[in-house]
């Protein structure tokens, strides 16, 4: 199953784990592969289409290939976006429809929430639109739709659509907030072209990588306004690579995901500048298997990095040009952070918020910190807060002015709380599994 037998021999100590992870990633795809699904092929002559143009729409996606919550429905679409260097790029995404919609204003208008997903990987195969549970299931998109909102969700450039109509490979610019902000920005008019009943008003929400993307989106709107923005929700947001301690255990995984971006952005960058020989083999394993998060976590080993990797001028230049914080924001923003998050270091969020408030003291920011809550679980803990916050924005309730930090009161003691997910949403294969 390894594309290169030498890779398997170089990973004898845990190759079974990698193979199991690979089998798991294959099992949760909605369709066999984005490379075999004609939906992800870009229409001819689409290169010159303006940003925000709808390129393709699948109005009624076969939901039997997905593990959606009952009574929801799905569409997929492709639209034109823009990379961080200004190049037009086709991007795929999905639209998740509620059974009944919240009503704000016209009864024929459906309220739109724009969703930005967390890290799923950097291969084209890691697109949420081709994952049975849309990657985040009940963590956010399902519950947003069940609450009566239409969820417009980008895959991000490089995930899903793998090449443009000239056959050029599209690189996913991982952890590049401005690039992902473009993908969010241009998904809005494209979704409205496909479905004119979508509201002009919208709220943007995302988690982790997506939390950083929504933050960057709010910054982008100050330079390039777009009518209808009611507010931004950033859950466990990525802010600045240099704010993460060098002792963080997640660095090997982050750098495996960052490498394609660094190679594309800097002609003189070489993976050997940050990876040990074993790390180079790990990178090849990830790329040859078109691996996503599950495989990458099996390759998250500190010995794969050179001791002085953080001195890479390319890494530091990238980090310095893609950070969030200290810039003016459009509209109100809600930030939700787990106080025990081992991936997004809580002080990194504090630092970005403090820089923003210092530079722009009139910013409207509501910041909730959940003690004892880790990374992805913050999406569950924060749901009562952010769903009510979104409803209030659509209802035109004014957001609180200034900066406000809140700590919720826990109903039960920390020892009684289920701290991490110990389940996953899986396709039913036998009738008796139905409940």
XYZ file of C-alpha atoms in Angstrom:
435
model
C 0.000 0.000 0.000
C 2.986 2.330 0.242
C 3.712 4.051 -3.054
C 7.415 3.602 -2.324
C 8.484 0.373 -0.611
C 11.528 2.119 0.829
C 9.189 4.342 2.812
C 7.630 1.348 4.500
C 11.042 -0.020 5.454
C 12.056 3.365 6.857
C 8.963 3.375 9.080
C 8.968 -0.216 10.292
C 8.328 0.825 13.903
C 4.929 2.314 13.082
C 4.146 1.516 9.465
C 1.091 -0.451 10.577
C -0.283 2.685 12.210
C 0.267 4.633 9.006
C -1.428 1.933 6.943
C -4.365 1.863 9.342
C -4.605 5.642 9.195
C -4.511 5.513 5.398
C -7.289 2.897 5.325
C -9.351 5.057 7.669
C -8.923 8.115 5.459
C -10.009 6.103 2.432
C -13.053 4.841 4.335
C -14.456 8.264 5.200
C -14.407 9.704 1.672
C -17.860 10.384 0.277
C -16.600 9.523 -3.214
C -13.643 7.324 -4.065
C -11.257 10.180 -4.882
C -11.418 13.804 -5.957
C -9.192 12.751 -8.846
C -11.909 10.367 -10.073
C -14.949 12.536 -9.352
C -15.860 14.609 -12.419
C -17.418 17.246 -10.189
C -13.928 18.478 -9.239
C -12.918 19.023 -12.877
C -12.862 22.723 -13.687
C -14.934 23.867 -16.689
C -12.971 24.800 -19.776
C -12.164 28.460 -20.360
C -12.762 29.330 -16.711
C -9.321 30.801 -16.058
C -10.350 34.314 -17.067
C -13.542 34.314 -15.011
C -13.566 37.078 -12.420
C -13.134 36.338 -8.738
C -16.451 35.420 -7.147
C -17.794 33.887 -10.365
C -19.751 30.647 -10.052
C -18.031 28.043 -12.266
C -20.099 24.938 -11.506
C -22.920 23.868 -9.234
C -24.313 20.475 -8.229
C -27.672 21.572 -6.891
C -28.757 18.297 -5.333
C -25.841 16.234 -4.092
C -26.539 12.576 -3.340
C -26.704 12.635 0.448
C -26.586 8.835 0.712
C -22.806 9.149 0.198
C -22.576 11.298 3.333
C -23.344 10.915 7.031
C -25.440 14.047 7.400
C -27.825 14.709 10.222
C -31.377 13.742 9.194
C -33.444 16.326 7.293
C -30.421 18.254 6.015
C -29.586 18.490 2.315
C -26.426 19.267 0.386
C -25.136 21.053 -2.708
C -21.609 21.384 -4.060
C -20.155 24.233 -6.089
C -16.949 25.513 -7.676
C -16.122 29.193 -7.934
C -13.256 31.506 -8.774
C -11.085 32.767 -5.926
C -7.648 34.356 -5.653
C -4.347 33.162 -4.177
C -2.253 35.292 -1.853
C -0.165 36.483 -4.819
C -3.200 37.638 -6.812
C -3.544 34.667 -9.172
C -7.062 33.494 -9.946
C -7.764 29.987 -8.708
C -10.804 27.646 -8.837
C -12.068 26.459 -5.449
C -14.691 23.908 -4.474
C -17.064 23.935 -1.540
C -20.424 22.782 -0.276
C -23.689 24.308 0.859
C -25.527 22.605 3.717
C -29.258 23.304 3.801
C -31.585 23.273 6.811
C -35.014 21.656 6.734
C -36.582 24.889 7.983
C -34.835 28.239 8.063
C -34.639 31.037 10.577
C -36.771 33.965 9.481
C -35.258 37.441 9.390
C -37.029 39.879 7.109
C -38.400 38.447 3.864
C -39.844 34.907 4.219
C -38.265 34.028 0.852
C -34.752 34.883 2.030
C -32.562 32.260 3.718
C -29.972 33.407 6.309
C -26.419 32.533 5.279
C -23.562 31.565 7.570
C -20.132 31.216 5.923
C -18.120 28.369 7.472
C -14.304 28.033 7.507
C -13.046 24.569 8.437
C -10.102 23.628 10.593
C -7.022 21.769 9.394
C -7.948 18.680 7.387
C -4.650 18.318 5.485
C -3.027 19.813 2.406
C -3.676 17.146 -0.231
C -6.556 17.641 -2.664
C -8.085 14.522 -1.075
C -8.599 16.415 2.200
C -11.544 18.505 0.960
C -14.456 18.535 3.428
C -16.890 18.401 0.491
C -15.589 14.873 -0.206
C -15.625 13.722 3.428
C -18.708 11.864 4.552
C -19.191 13.977 7.687
C -18.031 17.238 6.032
C -15.044 17.070 8.404
C -16.675 18.950 11.284
C -20.142 17.314 11.518
C -21.814 18.201 14.847
C -18.848 20.312 15.916
C -20.390 23.191 13.951
C -21.831 22.847 10.405
C -24.545 20.296 11.211
C -25.690 22.240 14.248
C -25.656 25.542 12.397
C -27.897 24.035 9.716
C -30.110 22.362 12.323
C -30.458 25.794 13.943
C -31.953 27.070 10.683
C -29.009 28.621 8.828
C -27.732 27.847 5.341
C -24.049 26.935 5.702
C -21.808 28.010 2.805
C -18.471 26.234 3.233
C -15.326 26.575 1.150
C -12.860 23.689 0.829
C -10.027 26.262 0.388
C -7.870 26.448 -2.718
C -5.911 23.247 -3.318
C -8.362 21.006 -1.464
C -10.909 19.316 -3.716
C -10.092 20.977 -7.045
C -6.536 19.805 -7.662
C -5.657 21.694 -10.858
C -6.844 24.523 -13.067
C -8.072 24.019 -16.622
C -4.497 24.258 -17.920
C -3.560 21.241 -15.805
C -1.467 23.265 -13.344
C -1.422 21.856 -9.821
C -3.059 24.006 -7.169
C -1.139 24.224 -3.884
C -3.072 24.644 -0.668
C -1.549 27.653 1.105
C -1.780 26.172 4.567
C -1.999 28.559 7.548
C -2.063 31.543 5.199
C -4.950 33.523 6.665
C -5.099 36.108 3.857
C -5.324 33.332 1.230
C -8.110 31.523 3.063
C -9.848 34.875 3.646
C -9.982 35.259 -0.139
C -11.628 31.846 -0.445
C -14.264 32.854 2.108
C -14.781 36.259 0.537
C -15.397 35.006 -2.995
C -17.562 32.069 -1.908
C -20.286 34.526 -0.866
C -21.168 36.041 -4.274
C -20.672 32.679 -5.970
C -23.128 30.970 -3.614
C -25.651 33.751 -4.237
C -25.255 33.323 -8.000
C -26.129 29.652 -7.597
C -28.964 30.281 -5.136
C -30.396 33.846 -5.245
C -32.614 33.105 -2.228
C -29.571 33.327 0.044
C -29.570 36.439 2.199
C -27.447 39.452 1.451
C -26.543 39.469 5.142
C -24.132 36.887 6.488
C -21.983 35.938 9.462
C -18.568 34.301 9.031
C -17.485 31.562 11.456
C -14.551 29.153 11.561
C -12.369 27.046 13.828
C -8.599 26.609 14.186
C -7.163 27.201 10.703
C -10.662 28.426 9.880
C -10.692 30.632 12.970
C -7.577 32.297 11.634
C -9.222 32.556 8.209
C -12.292 34.326 9.606
C -10.106 36.718 11.598
C -8.145 37.510 8.415
C -11.489 37.914 6.614
C -12.564 40.618 9.095
C -9.233 42.353 8.469
C -9.637 42.013 4.692
C -13.029 43.731 4.762
C -11.354 46.903 6.000
C -9.396 46.982 2.738
C -12.074 45.508 0.480
C -15.581 45.983 1.928
C -18.427 43.651 0.982
C -21.984 44.540 1.847
C -23.958 42.365 4.257
C -21.298 41.402 6.812
C -22.904 41.198 10.257
C -19.984 39.847 12.261
C -17.220 37.285 12.652
C -16.814 34.271 14.929
C -13.304 32.872 15.474
C -13.125 29.577 17.385
C -9.689 28.490 18.678
C -8.155 30.783 16.064
C -4.708 30.498 14.558
C -3.077 33.902 14.971
C 0.712 33.917 14.520
C 3.139 31.034 13.995
C 5.791 32.824 16.023
C 3.439 33.031 19.016
C 3.531 29.243 19.391
C 6.229 27.989 21.797
C 9.000 26.024 20.134
C 8.287 23.257 22.653
C 4.834 22.658 21.169
C 4.523 18.992 20.181
C 2.506 19.869 17.062
C 5.423 21.514 15.186
C 6.432 18.491 13.039
C 2.865 18.155 11.759
C 2.549 21.886 11.105
C 5.784 21.955 9.142
C 4.810 18.907 7.098
C 1.689 20.830 6.097
C 3.550 24.114 5.578
C 6.230 22.652 3.297
C 4.203 22.725 0.028
C 3.394 26.386 0.679
C 7.030 27.263 1.421
C 8.213 25.438 -1.711
C 5.673 27.293 -3.835
C 6.374 30.680 -2.287
C 10.193 30.642 -2.058
C 12.232 29.285 -4.965
C 15.300 28.771 -2.749
C 13.487 26.858 -0.021
C 14.282 23.142 0.348
C 12.648 20.792 2.887
C 16.113 19.684 4.034
C 16.554 23.117 5.590
C 14.072 22.242 8.345
C 13.711 18.433 8.228
C 16.128 15.684 9.196
C 16.627 12.839 6.684
C 13.921 10.901 8.543
C 11.657 13.946 8.272
C 12.213 14.083 4.518
C 11.054 10.461 4.293
C 8.009 11.309 6.407
C 7.186 14.141 4.030
C 7.411 11.763 1.071
C 5.137 9.303 2.867
C 2.518 11.987 3.432
C 2.698 13.200 -0.167
C 2.765 9.757 -1.804
C -0.311 8.657 0.130
C -2.128 11.962 -0.429
C -2.385 11.864 3.328
C -4.604 14.048 5.472
C -4.766 14.718 9.206
C -4.947 11.118 10.398
C -1.777 10.090 8.575
C -0.008 13.327 9.484
C -0.550 12.687 13.191
C 1.291 9.381 12.823
C 4.221 11.383 11.418
C 4.262 14.004 14.152
C 7.683 13.153 15.649
C 10.154 15.702 17.042
C 13.171 13.862 15.649
C 11.953 14.708 12.144
C 12.984 18.345 12.623
C 16.461 19.801 12.598
C 17.435 21.428 15.872
C 17.729 24.871 14.271
C 14.679 24.619 12.007
C 13.125 27.749 13.537
C 16.004 29.842 12.149
C 14.815 29.270 8.577
C 14.524 32.716 6.993
C 11.766 31.391 4.732
C 9.698 30.130 7.650
C 10.124 33.369 9.569
C 9.286 35.508 6.543
C 6.126 33.469 5.936
C 5.094 33.744 9.594
C 5.658 37.490 9.545
C 3.476 38.030 6.484
C 0.470 35.866 7.352
C -0.331 36.653 10.989
C -3.556 37.949 12.547
C -3.824 40.582 15.247
C -2.969 44.231 15.653
C -5.029 45.201 12.594
C -8.404 46.883 12.318
C -11.447 44.608 12.137
C -14.673 45.076 10.231
C -17.730 44.662 12.413
C -18.058 42.867 15.745
C -16.093 39.710 16.495
C -16.693 36.838 18.907
C -13.641 34.782 19.902
C -13.967 31.463 21.733
C -10.891 29.717 23.121
C -10.261 26.607 25.202
C -8.135 27.439 28.212
C -6.339 24.071 27.988
C -5.877 24.060 24.201
C -2.618 22.165 23.410
C -2.614 23.183 19.733
C -3.627 26.841 19.646
C -1.644 28.197 22.599
C -4.095 30.378 24.592
C -1.515 33.153 25.195
C -1.142 33.415 21.395
C -4.799 34.409 21.126
C -4.413 36.790 24.069
C -1.428 38.453 22.381
C -3.269 38.929 19.074
C -6.313 40.372 20.817
C -4.225 42.664 23.011
C -2.388 43.994 19.947
C -5.717 44.637 18.212
C -7.243 46.444 21.184
C -4.093 48.477 21.754
C -4.050 49.680 18.148
C -7.820 49.958 17.745
C -9.424 50.488 21.148
C -12.904 50.972 19.653
C -12.974 47.399 18.284
C -16.072 45.368 19.202
C -14.647 42.080 20.520
C -16.253 39.564 22.845
C -13.745 36.957 24.103
C -14.795 33.778 25.910
C -12.191 31.520 27.530
C -13.376 28.055 28.640
C -11.255 26.679 31.523
C -10.069 23.103 31.065
C -11.389 22.879 27.482
C -9.002 21.766 24.741
C -8.891 22.425 20.995
C -11.736 20.836 19.012
C -13.940 20.470 22.139
C -14.154 24.282 22.243
C -16.527 24.006 19.286
C -18.910 21.993 21.460
C -18.489 24.012 24.651
C -18.971 27.285 22.800
C -22.074 26.360 20.784
C -24.651 27.988 23.083
C -22.618 31.192 22.976
C -21.887 31.442 19.255
C -25.288 30.281 17.977
C -27.045 32.861 20.164
C -24.488 35.469 19.053
C -25.177 34.709 15.369
C -28.942 34.872 15.922
C -28.532 38.255 17.604
C -26.564 39.620 14.649
C -29.272 38.580 12.175
C -31.914 40.033 14.498
C -30.016 43.348 14.395
C -29.318 43.350 18.124
C -26.360 45.723 18.559
C -23.144 43.982 19.591
C -21.555 45.094 22.847
C -19.078 47.898 22.280
C -15.438 47.728 23.273
C -13.552 44.673 24.498
C -15.113 42.195 26.895
C -13.543 39.007 28.263
C -15.802 36.340 29.776
C -15.298 33.037 31.583
C -18.363 30.777 31.682
C -19.569 29.147 34.868
C -19.249 25.363 34.554
C -22.310 23.346 35.480
C -20.237 20.391 36.701
C -16.718 20.051 38.172
C -13.816 19.417 35.816
C -13.413 15.809 36.997
C -16.951 15.005 35.834
C -16.574 16.383 32.308
C -15.860 14.324 29.179
C -12.796 16.240 28.016
C -12.103 14.747 24.561
C -14.030 13.087 21.755
C -13.917 9.275 21.941
C -16.187 8.604 18.944
C -16.550 9.530 15.289
C -19.444 9.771 12.854
C -19.434 6.614 10.709
C -21.544 5.359 7.820
C -24.148 2.777 8.804
C -23.585 -0.494 6.918
C -26.258 -2.767 8.449
C -29.983 -2.095 9.042
C -29.720 -3.235 12.657
C -27.297 -0.389 13.384
C -30.139 2.119 13.030
C -31.439 3.619 16.288
